[in-house]
Amino acid sequence: MPIYEYVDTHSHLDMPEFDADRQEMLKRAFENGVKTIITTGIDIPSSQKAIDLAAANPAIYAAVGIHPQECTGVTEADFERLELLVKCEKVVAIGECGLDYYRDYSPRHTQLETFYHHLDLADQTGLPLIIHCRQAEEDVLKILSDWSAQSPASAGKGVIHCFSGSAETALKYINMGFYIGLGAYIGYPSSRKYHPAFAAIPLEHIVLETDCPFLPPQTHRGERNEPAYIPLTAATLAEIKNLGTNEVASATTANARRLFHLDK
Ligand SMILES: [Zn+2]
């Protein structure tokens, strides 16, 4: 299989799952064409680690934020800390942030307050958002549509990460200025019902991601996911969209570079 160039727009490289072989894992990513990786914070310590990893490796960029499942007990001091972290070198996005009503790990009012803080931060910095939405589509759509109505529509407001839903919902996000993030889960048997929707999402609004160490490709179920597997997701998407993997690679890589201003 020829090697194309890719960006992994969503990973958690700081997690302990990578402690034993982080350098070899990055080497494998590089060998498979995944030359740029965004590592995403889920709380203050992991956001700091994302910045440290980005500082140590030219291929890595950082996103800083507080995940909706991690916001229980969040304090004003945490938000102040986040405001400082967002100004650090190689921070290209705010997140991951959003709403997660699956099992309600954190109280909904805390999730909402935390999410609004991230939107304010995006207003202040102009950085794109990495949005996590699980079983909270109605609220996320409403909040983002109100928020994006205030600022002129630009195709760079952020990404709806790990998207599963209808083409209609995807187009609503796209019209607000968001991109759609797709990962290896699109190849799971349980995702088959979404294939018509994935096929209908315009390629110029899609970015690829792993969410590693989570959600490995179908052929690696039960194992750790890692950025080197991005080409498998590109091949799956190419099949769903009846395109060449080269087309999926070049479009999604250009989209990621544009959205996260990776060429600056
Ligand atoms: Zn994630």
Short mmCIF file of C-alpha atoms and ligand atoms in Angstrom, two decimals:
data_model
loop_
_atom_site.label_atom_id
_atom_site.label_comp_id
_atom_site.label_asym_id
_atom_site.label_seq_id
_atom_site.Cartn_x
_atom_site.Cartn_y
_atom_site.Cartn_z
CA MET A 1 0.00 0.00 0.00
CA PRO A 2 1.49 3.40 -0.94
CA ILE A 3 2.17 5.79 1.93
CA TYR A 4 0.36 9.14 1.97
CA GLU A 5 0.73 11.99 4.42
CA TYR A 6 -1.76 12.26 7.29
CA VAL A 7 -2.59 14.31 10.36
CA ASP A 8 -3.97 12.57 13.45
CA THR A 9 -6.21 15.38 14.74
CA HIS A 10 -7.13 13.75 18.05
CA SER A 11 -4.97 11.59 20.28
CA HIS A 12 -4.07 11.22 23.95
CA LEU A 13 -0.33 10.63 23.72
CA ASP A 14 0.21 11.57 27.37
CA MET A 15 -1.73 8.56 28.64
CA PRO A 16 0.15 5.83 30.54
CA GLU A 17 -0.72 3.31 27.79
CA PHE A 18 2.13 4.91 25.80
CA ASP A 19 4.70 5.18 28.60
CA ALA A 20 6.56 2.01 27.68
CA ASP A 21 7.10 2.75 23.99
CA ARG A 22 6.18 6.38 23.21
CA GLN A 23 9.20 6.97 20.94
CA GLU A 24 8.74 3.74 18.96
CA MET A 25 5.01 4.51 18.65
CA LEU A 26 5.87 7.92 17.15
CA LYS A 27 8.37 6.32 14.80
CA ARG A 28 5.70 3.89 13.56
CA ALA A 29 3.32 6.82 13.00
CA PHE A 30 5.96 8.60 10.94
CA GLU A 31 6.74 5.48 8.91
CA ASN A 32 3.05 5.20 8.05
CA GLY A 33 2.83 8.81 6.86
CA VAL A 34 1.27 10.23 10.02
CA LYS A 35 3.66 13.16 10.21
CA THR A 36 1.60 15.46 12.44
CA ILE A 37 -0.30 14.54 15.61
CA ILE A 38 -2.46 16.68 17.85
CA THR A 39 -2.49 15.43 21.43
CA THR A 40 -5.54 16.48 23.37
CA GLY A 41 -5.82 17.40 27.03
CA ILE A 42 -8.71 16.14 29.15
CA ASP A 43 -7.89 18.08 32.32
CA ILE A 44 -5.25 20.55 33.56
CA PRO A 45 -2.43 18.01 34.16
CA SER A 46 -2.93 16.27 30.80
CA SER A 47 -3.15 19.63 29.01
CA GLN A 48 0.21 20.54 30.54
CA LYS A 49 1.59 17.16 29.43
CA ALA A 50 0.27 17.80 25.90
CA ILE A 51 2.22 21.08 25.82
CA ASP A 52 5.36 19.32 27.11
CA LEU A 53 5.07 16.57 24.47
CA ALA A 54 4.62 19.21 21.73
CA ALA A 55 7.67 21.10 22.96
CA ALA A 56 9.77 17.94 22.79
CA ASN A 57 8.74 16.75 19.32
CA PRO A 58 8.32 18.77 16.09
CA ALA A 59 5.55 16.40 14.87
CA ILE A 60 3.31 17.00 17.89
CA TYR A 61 0.90 19.86 18.56
CA ALA A 62 -1.24 20.38 21.65
CA ALA A 63 -4.89 21.03 22.48
CA VAL A 64 -5.79 22.12 26.00
CA GLY A 65 -9.10 21.69 27.74
CA ILE A 66 -11.26 19.97 30.31
CA HIS A 67 -13.25 16.93 29.16
CA PRO A 68 -16.93 16.83 30.18
CA GLN A 69 -16.31 13.56 32.04
CA GLU A 70 -13.46 15.15 33.98
CA CYS A 71 -15.09 18.38 35.13
CA THR A 72 -16.49 17.29 38.51
CA GLY A 73 -15.07 19.65 41.12
CA VAL A 74 -13.60 22.04 38.56
CA THR A 75 -12.66 25.38 40.13
CA GLU A 76 -12.19 28.99 39.05
CA ALA A 77 -8.45 28.40 39.51
CA ASP A 78 -8.62 25.61 36.90
CA PHE A 79 -10.19 27.97 34.39
CA GLU A 80 -7.51 30.57 35.13
CA ARG A 81 -4.83 27.94 34.63
CA LEU A 82 -6.42 26.97 31.31
CA GLU A 83 -6.29 30.60 30.18
CA LEU A 84 -2.53 30.55 30.74
CA LEU A 85 -1.99 27.14 29.09
CA VAL A 86 -3.83 28.18 25.95
CA LYS A 87 -1.19 30.83 25.32
CA CYS A 88 1.67 28.32 25.29
CA GLU A 89 3.76 27.50 22.25
CA LYS A 90 2.25 24.95 19.80
CA VAL A 91 -1.24 25.03 21.30
CA VAL A 92 -3.43 24.83 18.19
CA ALA A 93 -6.87 24.11 19.67
CA ILE A 94 -9.11 24.23 22.73
CA GLY A 95 -10.40 20.88 23.95
CA GLU A 96 -11.45 18.41 24.32
CA CYS A 97 -14.57 20.01 25.66
CA GLY A 98 -18.30 19.53 25.27
CA LEU A 99 -21.07 17.51 26.84
CA ASP A 100 -21.34 13.84 27.76
CA TYR A 101 -24.67 12.63 29.10
CA TYR A 102 -23.69 8.96 28.81
CA ARG A 103 -23.82 7.70 32.40
CA ASP A 104 -23.52 11.34 33.56
CA TYR A 105 -20.00 11.02 35.02
CA SER A 106 -20.08 14.73 35.89
CA PRO A 107 -23.15 16.77 36.87
CA ARG A 108 -24.79 18.41 33.86
CA HIS A 109 -24.73 21.93 35.28
CA THR A 110 -20.94 21.60 35.80
CA GLN A 111 -20.53 20.25 32.27
CA LEU A 112 -22.48 23.19 30.86
CA GLU A 113 -20.54 25.78 32.84
CA THR A 114 -17.23 24.21 31.79
CA PHE A 115 -18.29 24.04 28.14
CA TYR A 116 -19.24 27.73 28.15
CA HIS A 117 -15.82 28.59 29.56
CA HIS A 118 -14.20 26.87 26.58
CA LEU A 119 -16.41 28.79 24.16
CA ASP A 120 -15.33 32.04 25.83
CA LEU A 121 -11.72 30.97 25.50
CA ALA A 122 -12.24 30.28 21.79
CA ASP A 123 -13.70 33.79 21.43
CA GLN A 124 -10.71 35.30 23.20
CA THR A 125 -8.04 33.39 21.30
CA GLY A 126 -9.61 32.61 17.92
CA LEU A 127 -8.44 28.99 18.29
CA PRO A 128 -10.61 26.14 16.95
CA LEU A 129 -12.53 23.91 19.38
CA ILE A 130 -12.33 20.14 19.71
CA ILE A 131 -15.86 19.12 20.65
CA HIS A 132 -16.80 15.92 22.46
CA CYS A 133 -20.51 15.11 22.23
CA ARG A 134 -21.93 11.89 23.61
CA GLN A 135 -25.69 11.42 23.94
CA ALA A 136 -26.00 15.20 24.16
CA GLU A 137 -26.58 16.11 20.54
CA GLU A 138 -29.60 18.32 21.13
CA ASP A 139 -27.82 20.52 23.69
CA VAL A 140 -24.52 20.66 21.79
CA LEU A 141 -26.29 21.64 18.55
CA LYS A 142 -28.26 24.36 20.32
CA ILE A 143 -25.28 25.77 22.23
CA LEU A 144 -22.95 25.78 19.22
CA SER A 145 -25.56 27.25 16.93
CA ASP A 146 -26.23 30.11 19.39
CA TRP A 147 -22.51 30.60 19.89
CA SER A 148 -21.52 30.53 16.23
CA ALA A 149 -24.36 32.90 15.33
CA GLN A 150 -22.57 35.63 17.29
CA SER A 151 -19.39 35.47 15.25
CA PRO A 152 -19.23 35.55 11.45
CA ALA A 153 -19.37 32.07 9.91
CA SER A 154 -15.91 30.85 9.15
CA ALA A 155 -15.02 27.30 8.19
CA GLY A 156 -12.64 26.99 11.08
CA LYS A 157 -14.57 27.02 14.33
CA GLY A 158 -13.47 23.54 15.29
CA VAL A 159 -14.18 19.86 14.92
CA ILE A 160 -16.97 17.60 16.11
CA HIS A 161 -14.75 14.75 17.23
CA CYS A 162 -15.77 11.08 16.98
CA PHE A 163 -18.88 11.92 14.99
CA SER A 164 -21.66 9.36 14.66
CA GLY A 165 -24.98 10.66 13.48
CA SER A 166 -27.08 11.59 10.52
CA ALA A 167 -25.88 13.47 7.45
CA GLU A 168 -28.41 16.13 8.36
CA THR A 169 -26.77 16.70 11.76
CA ALA A 170 -23.30 16.73 10.21
CA LEU A 171 -24.41 19.38 7.71
CA LYS A 172 -25.80 21.53 10.54
CA TYR A 173 -22.37 21.51 12.19
CA ILE A 174 -20.63 22.17 8.87
CA ASN A 175 -22.90 25.15 8.19
CA MET A 176 -21.89 26.58 11.57
CA GLY A 177 -18.24 26.37 10.51
CA PHE A 178 -17.24 23.03 12.06
CA TYR A 179 -15.42 20.08 10.57
CA ILE A 180 -16.40 16.45 11.21
CA GLY A 181 -13.82 14.17 12.89
CA LEU A 182 -13.95 10.48 11.95
CA GLY A 183 -11.93 7.63 13.44
CA ALA A 184 -11.44 3.88 13.12
CA TYR A 185 -14.85 3.20 14.70
CA ILE A 186 -16.38 3.96 11.26
CA GLY A 187 -15.24 0.44 10.34
CA TYR A 188 -16.97 -1.27 13.28
CA PRO A 189 -19.97 -3.46 12.39
CA SER A 190 -22.04 -1.29 14.75
CA SER A 191 -21.23 1.79 12.61
CA ARG A 192 -22.59 0.27 9.41
CA LYS A 193 -25.87 2.07 9.92
CA TYR A 194 -24.01 5.39 9.68
CA HIS A 195 -22.26 4.60 6.39
CA PRO A 196 -24.81 6.46 4.24
CA ALA A 197 -24.29 9.49 6.49
CA PHE A 198 -20.47 9.22 6.33
CA ALA A 199 -20.75 8.88 2.54
CA ALA A 200 -22.84 12.05 2.36
CA ILE A 201 -20.52 14.27 4.45
CA PRO A 202 -18.50 16.38 2.00
CA LEU A 203 -14.85 15.31 2.03
CA GLU A 204 -13.65 18.91 2.31
CA HIS A 205 -15.19 19.05 5.81
CA ILE A 206 -13.75 15.81 7.23
CA VAL A 207 -10.63 15.32 9.34
CA LEU A 208 -9.21 11.99 10.53
CA GLU A 209 -8.40 11.07 14.12
CA THR A 210 -7.55 8.08 16.28
CA ASP A 211 -8.66 9.09 19.81
CA CYS A 212 -5.85 6.71 20.75
CA PRO A 213 -5.25 4.77 22.97
CA PHE A 214 -9.01 4.23 22.58
CA LEU A 215 -11.11 2.96 19.65
CA PRO A 216 -8.64 0.82 17.67
CA PRO A 217 -9.44 -0.31 14.10
CA GLN A 218 -11.65 -3.37 13.71
CA THR A 219 -8.59 -5.50 12.81
CA HIS A 220 -6.96 -4.49 16.13
CA ARG A 221 -9.99 -4.70 18.46
CA GLY A 222 -8.96 -5.34 22.04
CA GLU A 223 -5.55 -3.76 21.46
CA ARG A 224 -4.26 -0.25 22.08
CA ASN A 225 -4.94 2.23 19.29
CA GLU A 226 -2.11 4.44 17.99
CA PRO A 227 -1.54 7.12 15.31
CA ALA A 228 0.14 4.65 12.92
CA TYR A 229 -3.34 3.19 12.23
CA ILE A 230 -4.71 6.39 10.63
CA PRO A 231 -4.14 5.00 7.09
CA LEU A 232 -6.55 2.12 7.91
CA THR A 233 -9.26 4.67 8.69
CA ALA A 234 -8.49 6.55 5.48
CA ALA A 235 -8.87 3.28 3.54
CA THR A 236 -12.19 2.54 5.27
CA LEU A 237 -13.52 6.02 4.52
CA ALA A 238 -12.34 5.73 0.91
CA GLU A 239 -14.33 2.51 0.61
CA ILE A 240 -17.44 4.07 2.16
CA LYS A 241 -17.18 7.12 -0.13
CA ASN A 242 -16.11 5.11 -3.17
CA LEU A 243 -12.98 7.21 -3.59
CA GLY A 244 -9.27 6.49 -3.74
CA THR A 245 -7.37 6.42 -0.45
CA ASN A 246 -5.04 9.04 -1.99
CA GLU A 247 -7.99 11.44 -2.38
CA VAL A 248 -9.11 10.88 1.21
CA ALA A 249 -5.53 11.35 2.45
CA SER A 250 -4.81 14.56 0.58
CA ALA A 251 -8.18 16.18 1.34
CA THR A 252 -8.30 15.31 5.06
CA THR A 253 -4.66 16.33 5.55
CA ALA A 254 -5.25 19.68 3.83
CA ASN A 255 -8.41 20.17 5.94
CA ALA A 256 -6.54 19.50 9.19
CA ARG A 257 -3.72 21.86 8.20
CA ARG A 258 -6.23 24.59 7.35
CA LEU A 259 -8.38 24.13 10.46
CA PHE A 260 -5.51 24.02 12.96
CA HIS A 261 -3.25 26.47 11.08
CA LEU A 262 -0.47 23.89 11.06
CA ASP A 263 1.47 25.60 8.28
CA LYS A 264 2.22 28.77 10.22
ZN ZN B 1 -10.48 12.05 23.12
#
